[in-house]
Amino acid sequence: RNVLFFAFCFAPLVSTTFGSASASLSLDKARGTRTITLSGKELDLTFSTFWRLISDPDSRFEEVPQLATGIPFKIYGVLKPKFLSPDTHFGVGVIVHETPEGAKWERLELTKLEKREDGWVEAKFGEFLNDGGFMDDRDEIWFRISEIKYSYWTPGFIIQGIEFRPVKKIPDAGDLMHATMPSPFDSLPVDCISTIISFTSPRDACVAASVSKTFESAVKSDTVWEKFLPSEYSSLIPQYSRVFLSKKELYFALCDDPVLIEDGKKSFWLEKASGKRCIMLSLKESSITWGDTPQYWRWISIPESRFEKIAELLNVCWFNIGDGMHTRYLSPRTHYSVYIVFKTKNGCPNLGDSPVDVGVGLVGQEPSQKLIYFIGPPRRGRGRGRRRETETRDVTRPEAREDGWMEAELGEFYNDSCCDDISFSIIKTNTPHWKSGLIVQGIEFRPAKIR
């Protein structure tokens, strides 16, 4: 293992396991913290037709983008913070080949180019703290590099990638003074601090644990984590095959290992950062047109599903799924997004690339309406393909999930007081062709992302 560790320190590993972008991983020899470099090939480059992919013997990646003509440009990218080391300050920078245009950055005092030992140069453009790694799987770090609007980059500019590297924060005099001064809260009883923290959120509690040893001890208390657990948590414990030593351990189990409730009709778990309730409904009790007719639909068991039986579409001419749920299963005063979680077979004939009508809303109110794809037509950039893409630009495409399934958002709603019923519908009736190849695990309700 020592040999493997030092191999990672000195020989970065190029991989495709860090989300959708290929990346390079290496470890800091002293601290073991991760450095990740996203390949320039996978970045979102505006005016992509003015870039070309080349092989550079000095790059750790097989291909890197090179600017083929002089234009302004922008670079966008994203990385999930869970791939980085927790409790670590990171610097973010772009790695490029030195060009005459590099001097322009320095003259304008926009940034400082630094030469690297590997023959490339880098420009740092930001820092952030990965605070304990306590982030939801759906959290993302976005970055952007905008062109200097009054300058045009000359051809030959090469980008190897965007690097996330731990930085060592040098404390100033104020930091040292505060580090040596005791916190006024340390004089409070630990039980009192625990009670105060229990009125915050799980994320805030984990941040508070880094304030001092007193706070760390207070955060471990069952008083804190029992407040974050659902009121019926004692009925959920028997579904686990292990004994929990603390309420905190139980809380994280409910975040990472969903449990079945309501006789296996619903899957229940908690959002890790907020403790908000999440639910996935099985379609077993839903209203599916022709759902009980074996030649149209069948109920199958697959190991990667949460439910014992899930629905597979065999062959139907028209398509309709509808159901509802009482909002008492969800957290009050919370915005929720609703998703259909599914897989497709054989390209989902006559359904995968055809828009489907969906709707979500509280019973008695006008539901939201939208169109979704289960697969979607291929993206094209020119001619008739571009026209077709424009015509269907308002149709939501599905996204891949980390559990191997796909999901498409049906809509959003606000759960005010847990005293209402929520309904959803998924309809496809405007084409006469027979449809097949859709496998539906369930309908998922989870707190909406703040946009």
Tab-separated table of C-alpha atoms in Angstrom:
chain	number	residue	atom	x	y	z
A	1	ARG	CA	0.000	0.000	0.000
A	2	ASN	CA	2.911	2.352	0.654
A	3	VAL	CA	4.193	1.686	-2.846
A	4	LEU	CA	0.735	2.371	-4.287
A	5	PHE	CA	0.430	5.628	-2.328
A	6	PHE	CA	3.733	6.995	-3.608
A	7	ALA	CA	2.832	5.849	-7.123
A	8	PHE	CA	-0.212	8.127	-6.958
A	9	CYS	CA	1.987	10.959	-5.633
A	10	PHE	CA	4.508	10.838	-8.464
A	11	ALA	CA	2.525	9.328	-11.379
A	12	PRO	CA	-0.939	10.841	-11.807
A	13	LEU	CA	-3.653	8.406	-12.828
A	14	VAL	CA	-5.802	9.320	-15.841
A	15	SER	CA	-9.317	8.074	-15.318
A	16	THR	CA	-12.942	8.437	-16.462
A	17	THR	CA	-14.502	7.796	-13.064
A	18	PHE	CA	-14.916	11.418	-11.947
A	19	GLY	CA	-18.364	12.025	-13.452
A	20	SER	CA	-18.727	12.722	-17.166
A	21	ALA	CA	-15.270	14.284	-17.709
A	22	SER	CA	-12.016	12.403	-17.974
A	23	ALA	CA	-9.614	13.513	-15.264
A	24	SER	CA	-6.202	12.979	-13.717
A	25	LEU	CA	-5.795	12.129	-10.026
A	26	SER	CA	-2.687	12.497	-7.876
A	27	LEU	CA	-2.036	12.673	-4.122
A	28	ASP	CA	-0.046	15.112	-2.006
A	29	LYS	CA	2.900	13.173	-0.552
A	30	ALA	CA	2.798	14.913	2.839
A	31	ARG	CA	-0.939	15.144	3.476
A	32	GLY	CA	-2.493	12.595	1.138
A	33	THR	CA	-4.947	15.186	-0.196
A	34	ARG	CA	-6.197	14.844	-3.759
A	35	THR	CA	-5.285	16.915	-6.796
A	36	ILE	CA	-7.684	16.504	-9.731
A	37	THR	CA	-7.137	17.841	-13.238
A	38	LEU	CA	-10.126	17.906	-15.602
A	39	SER	CA	-9.148	17.248	-19.199
A	40	GLY	CA	-9.411	20.238	-21.526
A	41	LYS	CA	-11.040	17.945	-24.079
A	42	GLU	CA	-14.156	17.669	-21.910
A	43	LEU	CA	-14.561	21.381	-21.145
A	44	ASP	CA	-17.404	23.384	-22.678
A	45	LEU	CA	-15.645	25.692	-25.144
A	46	THR	CA	-17.679	28.411	-26.861
A	47	PHE	CA	-17.202	28.639	-30.623
A	48	SER	CA	-16.155	24.989	-30.572
A	49	THR	CA	-15.758	24.919	-34.353
A	50	PHE	CA	-12.713	27.198	-33.956
A	51	TRP	CA	-10.952	24.630	-31.766
A	52	ARG	CA	-9.290	21.382	-32.786
A	53	LEU	CA	-8.093	18.375	-30.810
A	54	ILE	CA	-4.412	17.558	-31.047
A	55	SER	CA	-2.003	15.092	-29.466
A	56	ASP	CA	0.660	16.780	-27.342
A	57	PRO	CA	3.532	14.593	-26.050
A	58	ASP	CA	3.833	16.768	-22.927
A	59	SER	CA	0.184	16.302	-21.905
A	60	ARG	CA	-1.036	13.594	-19.533
A	61	PHE	CA	-4.179	13.310	-21.682
A	62	GLU	CA	-4.404	11.671	-25.080
A	63	GLU	CA	-5.853	14.781	-26.755
A	64	VAL	CA	-5.980	18.480	-25.833
A	65	PRO	CA	-7.866	21.385	-27.436
A	66	GLN	CA	-5.940	23.960	-29.468
A	67	LEU	CA	-7.363	27.288	-30.640
A	68	ALA	CA	-7.281	27.258	-34.444
A	69	THR	CA	-8.162	30.903	-35.097
A	70	GLY	CA	-7.975	34.215	-33.264
A	71	ILE	CA	-11.248	34.835	-31.405
A	72	PRO	CA	-12.489	35.750	-27.938
A	73	PHE	CA	-13.761	32.704	-26.076
A	74	LYS	CA	-15.273	31.380	-22.856
A	75	ILE	CA	-14.622	28.117	-21.019
A	76	TYR	CA	-17.128	26.427	-18.747
A	77	GLY	CA	-16.848	23.310	-16.599
A	78	VAL	CA	-18.123	21.506	-13.507
A	79	LEU	CA	-16.802	19.135	-10.835
A	80	LYS	CA	-18.576	17.349	-8.000
A	81	PRO	CA	-16.956	18.318	-4.646
A	82	LYS	CA	-17.263	14.767	-3.322
A	83	PHE	CA	-14.290	13.807	-5.522
A	84	LEU	CA	-12.054	16.229	-3.596
A	85	SER	CA	-10.530	15.808	-0.149
A	86	PRO	CA	-12.759	17.122	2.665
A	87	ASP	CA	-11.843	19.943	5.049
A	88	THR	CA	-9.386	21.293	2.484
A	89	HIS	CA	-8.804	24.652	0.791
A	90	PHE	CA	-8.442	24.244	-2.966
A	91	GLY	CA	-6.973	26.510	-5.585
A	92	VAL	CA	-8.396	26.318	-9.117
A	93	GLY	CA	-6.380	27.170	-12.196
A	94	VAL	CA	-6.032	26.610	-15.924
A	95	ILE	CA	-3.003	24.758	-17.349
A	96	VAL	CA	-1.868	26.037	-20.769
A	97	HIS	CA	1.156	26.127	-23.028
A	98	GLU	CA	2.997	29.424	-22.758
A	99	THR	CA	2.167	31.700	-25.698
A	100	PRO	CA	2.799	35.347	-26.546
A	101	GLU	CA	-0.726	36.057	-25.389
A	102	GLY	CA	0.276	34.958	-21.903
A	103	ALA	CA	2.167	38.227	-21.439
A	104	LYS	CA	-1.054	40.117	-22.123
A	105	TRP	CA	-2.600	38.649	-18.982
A	106	GLU	CA	0.330	39.936	-16.903
A	107	ARG	CA	0.404	43.412	-18.454
A	108	LEU	CA	-3.249	43.896	-17.614
A	109	GLU	CA	-2.551	42.642	-14.089
A	110	LEU	CA	-5.429	40.201	-14.367
A	111	THR	CA	-3.508	37.205	-13.114
A	112	LYS	CA	-0.023	35.794	-12.715
A	113	LEU	CA	1.258	33.016	-14.938
A	114	GLU	CA	3.494	30.524	-13.172
A	115	LYS	CA	5.832	28.050	-14.840
A	116	ARG	CA	5.390	24.416	-13.818
A	117	GLU	CA	7.980	21.683	-13.546
A	118	ASP	CA	6.180	19.685	-16.248
A	119	GLY	CA	6.869	22.350	-18.893
A	120	TRP	CA	3.396	23.921	-18.875
A	121	VAL	CA	2.276	27.207	-17.328
A	122	GLU	CA	-0.715	27.771	-15.071
A	123	ALA	CA	-2.938	30.672	-14.081
A	124	LYS	CA	-4.802	30.477	-10.783
A	125	PHE	CA	-8.259	32.033	-10.848
A	126	GLY	CA	-9.889	31.148	-7.527
A	127	GLU	CA	-10.040	29.304	-4.217
A	128	PHE	CA	-12.740	27.615	-2.165
A	129	LEU	CA	-13.104	25.465	0.948
A	130	ASN	CA	-14.446	21.928	0.583
A	131	ASP	CA	-16.035	22.088	4.029
A	132	GLY	CA	-15.827	18.586	5.412
A	133	GLY	CA	-16.969	16.964	2.219
A	134	PHE	CA	-20.483	17.221	3.684
A	135	MET	CA	-22.221	17.907	0.420
A	136	ASP	CA	-25.075	16.268	-1.395
A	137	ASP	CA	-24.194	14.041	-4.351
A	138	ARG	CA	-25.972	16.518	-6.570
A	139	ASP	CA	-23.823	19.489	-5.451
A	140	GLU	CA	-21.479	20.830	-8.109
A	141	ILE	CA	-18.606	23.317	-8.396
A	142	TRP	CA	-19.005	25.475	-11.489
A	143	PHE	CA	-16.208	27.499	-13.022
A	144	ARG	CA	-15.904	29.867	-15.957
A	145	ILE	CA	-13.071	31.589	-17.780
A	146	SER	CA	-14.187	34.571	-19.888
A	147	GLU	CA	-12.154	36.142	-22.642
A	148	ILE	CA	-10.762	39.676	-22.410
A	149	LYS	CA	-13.419	41.389	-24.491
A	150	TYR	CA	-11.042	43.746	-26.250
A	151	SER	CA	-8.396	41.152	-27.110
A	152	TYR	CA	-8.308	38.340	-29.640
A	153	TRP	CA	-6.304	35.255	-28.794
A	154	THR	CA	-3.867	34.160	-31.460
A	155	PRO	CA	-4.014	30.638	-32.898
A	156	GLY	CA	-1.959	28.017	-31.095
A	157	PHE	CA	-3.327	28.513	-27.570
A	158	ILE	CA	-3.466	25.009	-25.983
A	159	ILE	CA	-5.396	24.014	-22.856
A	160	GLN	CA	-4.350	20.858	-21.021
A	161	GLY	CA	-7.037	21.163	-18.325
A	162	ILE	CA	-8.433	22.753	-15.174
A	163	GLU	CA	-6.661	21.726	-11.974
A	164	PHE	CA	-8.062	21.580	-8.430
A	165	ARG	CA	-5.090	21.516	-6.064
A	166	PRO	CA	-4.954	21.828	-2.251
A	167	VAL	CA	-3.435	25.097	-1.059
A	168	LYS	CA	-1.770	25.733	2.251
A	169	LYS	CA	-3.410	28.713	3.891
A	170	ILE	CA	-0.911	30.999	5.603
A	171	PRO	CA	-2.623	32.493	8.660
A	172	ASP	CA	-2.305	36.214	9.242
A	173	ALA	CA	-1.877	37.857	12.620
A	174	GLY	CA	-5.630	38.060	13.117
A	175	ASP	CA	-6.039	34.335	12.464
A	176	LEU	CA	-3.304	33.506	14.958
A	177	MET	CA	-4.845	35.763	17.585
A	178	HIS	CA	-8.271	34.166	17.197
A	179	ALA	CA	-6.752	30.692	17.190
A	180	THR	CA	-5.180	31.294	20.577
A	181	MET	CA	-8.210	32.977	22.109
A	182	PRO	CA	-10.863	30.723	23.636
A	183	SER	CA	-14.345	30.976	22.162
A	184	PRO	CA	-16.856	32.664	24.524
A	185	PHE	CA	-19.218	29.758	23.809
A	186	ASP	CA	-16.705	27.286	25.279
A	187	SER	CA	-17.763	28.433	28.727
A	188	LEU	CA	-21.312	27.164	28.131
A	189	PRO	CA	-22.265	23.628	29.224
A	190	VAL	CA	-21.923	21.102	26.420
A	191	ASP	CA	-25.597	20.167	26.743
A	192	CYS	CA	-26.551	23.798	26.203
A	193	ILE	CA	-24.419	24.014	23.052
A	194	SER	CA	-25.956	20.754	21.790
A	195	THR	CA	-29.446	22.151	22.245
A	196	ILE	CA	-28.530	25.330	20.334
A	197	ILE	CA	-26.999	23.382	17.449
A	198	SER	CA	-30.045	21.121	17.228
A	199	PHE	CA	-32.021	24.137	15.959
A	200	THR	CA	-29.734	24.480	12.923
A	201	SER	CA	-29.271	21.921	10.113
A	202	PRO	CA	-27.125	18.792	9.670
A	203	ARG	CA	-24.757	20.707	7.401
A	204	ASP	CA	-24.412	23.531	9.941
A	205	ALA	CA	-23.818	21.023	12.729
A	206	CYS	CA	-20.905	19.455	10.855
A	207	VAL	CA	-19.406	22.903	10.230
A	208	ALA	CA	-19.851	23.826	13.918
A	209	ALA	CA	-17.887	20.721	14.928
A	210	SER	CA	-14.754	22.362	13.499
A	211	VAL	CA	-15.045	25.446	15.741
A	212	SER	CA	-13.464	23.893	18.836
A	213	LYS	CA	-13.155	20.664	20.798
A	214	THR	CA	-16.115	21.733	22.916
A	215	PHE	CA	-18.296	22.180	19.856
A	216	GLU	CA	-17.056	18.899	18.386
A	217	SER	CA	-18.139	17.109	21.559
A	218	ALA	CA	-21.504	18.905	21.542
A	219	VAL	CA	-22.217	17.963	17.925
A	220	LYS	CA	-21.748	14.259	18.688
A	221	SER	CA	-24.613	14.366	21.178
A	222	ASP	CA	-27.830	12.430	20.478
A	223	THR	CA	-29.668	15.644	21.374
A	224	VAL	CA	-28.479	17.164	18.098
A	225	TRP	CA	-29.123	14.269	15.740
A	226	GLU	CA	-32.448	13.196	17.219
A	227	LYS	CA	-33.771	16.619	16.222
A	228	PHE	CA	-32.715	15.936	12.619
A	229	LEU	CA	-34.319	12.464	12.518
A	230	PRO	CA	-37.945	11.970	11.403
A	231	SER	CA	-40.443	11.589	14.249
A	232	GLU	CA	-41.141	7.958	13.293
A	233	TYR	CA	-37.469	6.932	13.154
A	234	SER	CA	-37.886	4.162	15.773
A	235	SER	CA	-40.172	2.236	13.375
A	236	LEU	CA	-37.495	2.384	10.661
A	237	ILE	CA	-34.667	0.872	12.729
A	238	PRO	CA	-35.851	-2.784	12.468
A	239	GLN	CA	-35.278	-2.682	8.705
A	240	TYR	CA	-31.525	-2.462	9.243
A	241	SER	CA	-29.423	-5.497	10.041
A	242	ARG	CA	-27.099	-3.673	12.425
A	243	VAL	CA	-27.220	-1.910	15.780
A	244	PHE	CA	-26.672	1.856	15.788
A	245	LEU	CA	-24.346	3.241	18.454
A	246	SER	CA	-25.631	6.809	18.127
A	247	LYS	CA	-28.402	8.877	16.597
A	248	LYS	CA	-25.820	10.405	14.267
A	249	GLU	CA	-24.974	6.974	12.884
A	250	LEU	CA	-28.676	6.283	12.335
A	251	TYR	CA	-29.125	9.633	10.601
A	252	PHE	CA	-26.432	8.896	8.030
A	253	ALA	CA	-27.815	5.393	7.509
A	254	LEU	CA	-31.164	6.927	6.576
A	255	CYS	CA	-29.347	9.217	4.138
A	256	ASP	CA	-27.290	6.509	2.433
A	257	ASP	CA	-29.537	3.419	2.707
A	258	PRO	CA	-33.204	4.085	1.817
A	259	VAL	CA	-35.798	1.935	3.617
A	260	LEU	CA	-39.121	0.586	2.351
A	261	ILE	CA	-42.305	1.776	4.060
A	262	GLU	CA	-46.050	1.288	3.506
A	263	ASP	CA	-45.696	-2.459	2.789
A	264	GLY	CA	-42.944	-1.873	0.250
A	265	LYS	CA	-44.924	0.685	-1.784
A	266	LYS	CA	-42.617	3.597	-0.941
A	267	SER	CA	-38.867	4.054	-0.499
A	268	PHE	CA	-37.885	6.601	2.164
A	269	TRP	CA	-34.604	8.412	2.866
A	270	LEU	CA	-33.255	11.777	4.032
A	271	GLU	CA	-31.380	14.444	2.109
A	272	LYS	CA	-27.983	14.495	3.790
A	273	ALA	CA	-27.331	18.241	3.987
A	274	SER	CA	-30.769	19.343	5.168
A	275	GLY	CA	-32.472	16.280	6.670
A	276	LYS	CA	-35.465	16.846	4.358
A	277	ARG	CA	-37.586	13.804	3.555
A	278	CYS	CA	-37.363	12.094	0.170
A	279	ILE	CA	-39.803	9.521	-1.217
A	280	MET	CA	-39.920	7.228	-4.246
A	281	LEU	CA	-43.316	5.738	-5.122
A	282	SER	CA	-43.622	2.290	-6.622
A	283	LEU	CA	-45.912	2.107	-9.649
A	284	LYS	CA	-47.439	-1.120	-8.356
A	285	GLU	CA	-50.397	0.793	-6.932
A	286	SER	CA	-50.527	3.422	-9.687
A	287	SER	CA	-53.087	3.776	-12.432
A	288	ILE	CA	-51.383	2.469	-15.582
A	289	THR	CA	-53.512	2.079	-18.689
A	290	TRP	CA	-53.435	-1.632	-19.648
A	291	GLY	CA	-51.132	-2.190	-16.654
A	292	ASP	CA	-52.846	-5.470	-15.739
A	293	THR	CA	-52.777	-6.849	-19.287
A	294	PRO	CA	-49.756	-9.190	-19.686
A	295	GLN	CA	-49.292	-8.599	-23.406
A	296	TYR	CA	-48.945	-4.828	-22.812
A	297	TRP	CA	-47.142	-4.496	-19.467
A	298	ARG	CA	-45.370	-6.931	-17.177
A	299	TRP	CA	-44.027	-6.746	-13.639
A	300	ILE	CA	-40.379	-7.792	-13.296
A	301	SER	CA	-37.764	-8.131	-10.550
A	302	ILE	CA	-34.235	-6.806	-11.087
A	303	PRO	CA	-31.494	-6.581	-8.429
A	304	GLU	CA	-30.760	-2.877	-8.935
A	305	SER	CA	-34.340	-1.832	-8.121
A	306	ARG	CA	-35.479	-0.745	-4.646
A	307	PHE	CA	-38.851	-2.422	-5.124
A	308	GLU	CA	-39.693	-6.098	-5.429
A	309	LYS	CA	-41.614	-5.567	-8.663
A	310	ILE	CA	-41.287	-2.795	-11.246
A	311	ALA	CA	-43.159	-2.079	-14.473
A	312	GLU	CA	-41.850	-2.903	-17.975
A	313	LEU	CA	-43.668	-1.646	-21.061
A	314	LEU	CA	-43.949	-4.447	-23.624
A	315	ASN	CA	-46.220	-3.036	-26.322
A	316	VAL	CA	-48.957	-0.389	-26.202
A	317	CYS	CA	-50.479	2.008	-28.689
A	318	TRP	CA	-51.262	4.727	-26.179
A	319	PHE	CA	-49.532	5.425	-22.927
A	320	ASN	CA	-50.873	6.808	-19.619
A	321	ILE	CA	-49.578	6.682	-16.022
A	322	GLY	CA	-51.145	8.629	-13.172
A	323	ASP	CA	-51.102	8.576	-9.372
A	324	GLY	CA	-50.888	10.717	-6.294
A	325	MET	CA	-49.638	10.872	-2.705
A	326	HIS	CA	-50.502	12.739	0.481
A	327	THR	CA	-47.951	15.419	1.302
A	328	ARG	CA	-47.692	14.273	4.942
A	329	TYR	CA	-44.889	11.963	3.794
A	330	LEU	CA	-42.820	15.007	2.829
A	331	SER	CA	-41.182	17.850	4.746
A	332	PRO	CA	-43.309	20.975	5.248
A	333	ARG	CA	-42.401	24.408	3.872
A	334	THR	CA	-40.213	22.828	1.222
A	335	HIS	CA	-40.005	23.099	-2.554
A	336	TYR	CA	-39.986	19.642	-4.141
A	337	SER	CA	-39.029	18.358	-7.583
A	338	VAL	CA	-40.724	15.239	-8.957
A	339	TYR	CA	-38.925	12.787	-11.249
A	340	ILE	CA	-39.711	9.598	-13.122
A	341	VAL	CA	-36.863	7.096	-12.604
A	342	PHE	CA	-36.489	4.628	-15.458
A	343	LYS	CA	-34.380	2.636	-17.898
A	344	THR	CA	-34.911	1.930	-21.595
A	345	LYS	CA	-34.464	-1.155	-23.776
A	346	ASN	CA	-33.719	-1.363	-27.491
A	347	GLY	CA	-33.939	2.398	-27.900
A	348	CYS	CA	-37.493	2.544	-26.510
A	349	PRO	CA	-39.147	2.246	-29.979
A	350	ASN	CA	-41.674	4.965	-30.935
A	351	LEU	CA	-41.447	6.484	-27.450
A	352	GLY	CA	-37.824	7.316	-26.626
A	353	ASP	CA	-37.409	10.268	-29.025
A	354	SER	CA	-41.038	11.443	-28.986
A	355	PRO	CA	-42.148	14.182	-26.526
A	356	VAL	CA	-44.353	12.991	-23.663
A	357	ASP	CA	-46.863	15.183	-21.788
A	358	VAL	CA	-46.320	15.277	-18.008
A	359	GLY	CA	-47.861	17.252	-15.176
A	360	VAL	CA	-47.504	17.731	-11.394
A	361	GLY	CA	-49.618	19.715	-8.959
A	362	LEU	CA	-51.523	19.863	-5.703
A	363	VAL	CA	-55.044	18.450	-5.983
A	364	GLY	CA	-57.500	21.283	-6.511
A	365	GLN	CA	-54.913	23.550	-8.145
A	366	GLU	CA	-53.850	23.896	-11.755
A	367	PRO	CA	-50.951	21.439	-12.306
A	368	SER	CA	-47.752	22.412	-14.075
A	369	GLN	CA	-47.458	21.027	-17.606
A	370	LYS	CA	-44.325	20.251	-19.631
A	371	LEU	CA	-42.849	17.871	-22.183
A	372	ILE	CA	-40.084	15.334	-21.556
A	373	TYR	CA	-38.065	12.818	-23.539
A	374	PHE	CA	-37.192	9.341	-22.328
A	375	ILE	CA	-34.157	9.383	-24.649
A	376	GLY	CA	-34.435	12.301	-27.082
A	377	PRO	CA	-33.401	12.745	-30.730
A	378	PRO	CA	-29.683	13.033	-31.493
A	379	ARG	CA	-28.269	16.532	-31.117
A	380	ARG	CA	-27.254	18.076	-34.422
A	381	GLY	CA	-25.663	21.379	-35.256
A	382	ARG	CA	-26.440	22.125	-38.893
A	383	GLY	CA	-29.169	22.106	-41.503
A	384	ARG	CA	-32.423	20.297	-40.875
A	385	GLY	CA	-31.026	18.767	-37.701
A	386	ARG	CA	-30.607	22.229	-36.202
A	387	ARG	CA	-34.167	23.118	-37.199
A	388	ARG	CA	-35.515	20.007	-35.497
A	389	GLU	CA	-33.544	20.769	-32.324
A	390	THR	CA	-34.991	24.305	-32.280
A	391	GLU	CA	-38.507	22.973	-32.642
A	392	THR	CA	-38.096	20.741	-29.567
A	393	ARG	CA	-35.929	23.035	-27.436
A	394	ASP	CA	-38.604	23.200	-24.709
A	395	VAL	CA	-38.625	19.436	-24.188
A	396	THR	CA	-36.712	18.292	-21.083
A	397	ARG	CA	-34.088	15.629	-21.753
A	398	PRO	CA	-33.376	12.900	-19.201
A	399	GLU	CA	-30.226	12.788	-17.093
A	400	ALA	CA	-28.120	9.863	-15.903
A	401	ARG	CA	-28.098	9.067	-12.178
A	402	GLU	CA	-25.216	7.670	-10.164
A	403	ASP	CA	-27.244	4.536	-9.355
A	404	GLY	CA	-27.316	3.528	-13.026
A	405	TRP	CA	-30.869	4.698	-13.752
A	406	MET	CA	-32.131	7.683	-15.749
A	407	GLU	CA	-34.447	10.417	-14.524
A	408	ALA	CA	-36.588	13.133	-16.103
A	409	GLU	CA	-38.151	15.948	-14.085
A	410	LEU	CA	-41.950	16.028	-14.226
A	411	GLY	CA	-42.341	19.327	-12.361
A	412	GLU	CA	-42.129	21.149	-9.017
A	413	PHE	CA	-44.463	22.175	-6.219
A	414	TYR	CA	-44.310	23.807	-2.806
A	415	ASN	CA	-45.366	21.676	0.186
A	416	ASP	CA	-46.649	24.257	2.617
A	417	SER	CA	-48.273	22.388	5.511
A	418	CYS	CA	-48.401	18.639	4.666
A	419	CYS	CA	-52.229	18.796	4.497
A	420	ASP	CA	-52.707	18.316	0.746
A	421	ASP	CA	-52.611	15.641	-1.921
A	422	ILE	CA	-50.178	15.777	-4.809
A	423	SER	CA	-50.925	14.204	-8.208
A	424	PHE	CA	-48.848	13.488	-11.300
A	425	SER	CA	-49.569	12.293	-14.838
A	426	ILE	CA	-47.442	10.936	-17.693
A	427	ILE	CA	-49.325	10.726	-20.996
A	428	LYS	CA	-48.456	9.833	-24.582
A	429	THR	CA	-51.507	9.481	-26.857
A	430	ASN	CA	-50.907	11.560	-29.983
A	431	THR	CA	-49.107	8.958	-32.123
A	432	PRO	CA	-50.661	5.727	-33.431
A	433	HIS	CA	-47.421	3.708	-33.331
A	434	TRP	CA	-46.891	0.841	-30.910
A	435	LYS	CA	-44.486	1.719	-28.119
A	436	SER	CA	-42.171	-0.474	-26.024
A	437	GLY	CA	-38.868	-0.680	-24.165
A	438	LEU	CA	-39.551	1.431	-21.031
A	439	ILE	CA	-38.761	0.125	-17.510
A	440	VAL	CA	-40.029	2.348	-14.679
A	441	GLN	CA	-38.675	1.973	-11.140
A	442	GLY	CA	-40.829	4.707	-9.610
A	443	ILE	CA	-41.704	8.367	-9.117
A	444	GLU	CA	-39.263	10.271	-6.881
A	445	PHE	CA	-39.958	13.328	-4.700
A	446	ARG	CA	-36.905	15.176	-3.402
A	447	PRO	CA	-36.130	18.781	-2.354
A	448	ALA	CA	-35.674	21.028	-5.367
A	449	LYS	CA	-32.288	22.535	-6.127
A	450	ILE	CA	-32.038	26.263	-5.523
A	451	ARG	CA	-31.482	27.848	-8.944
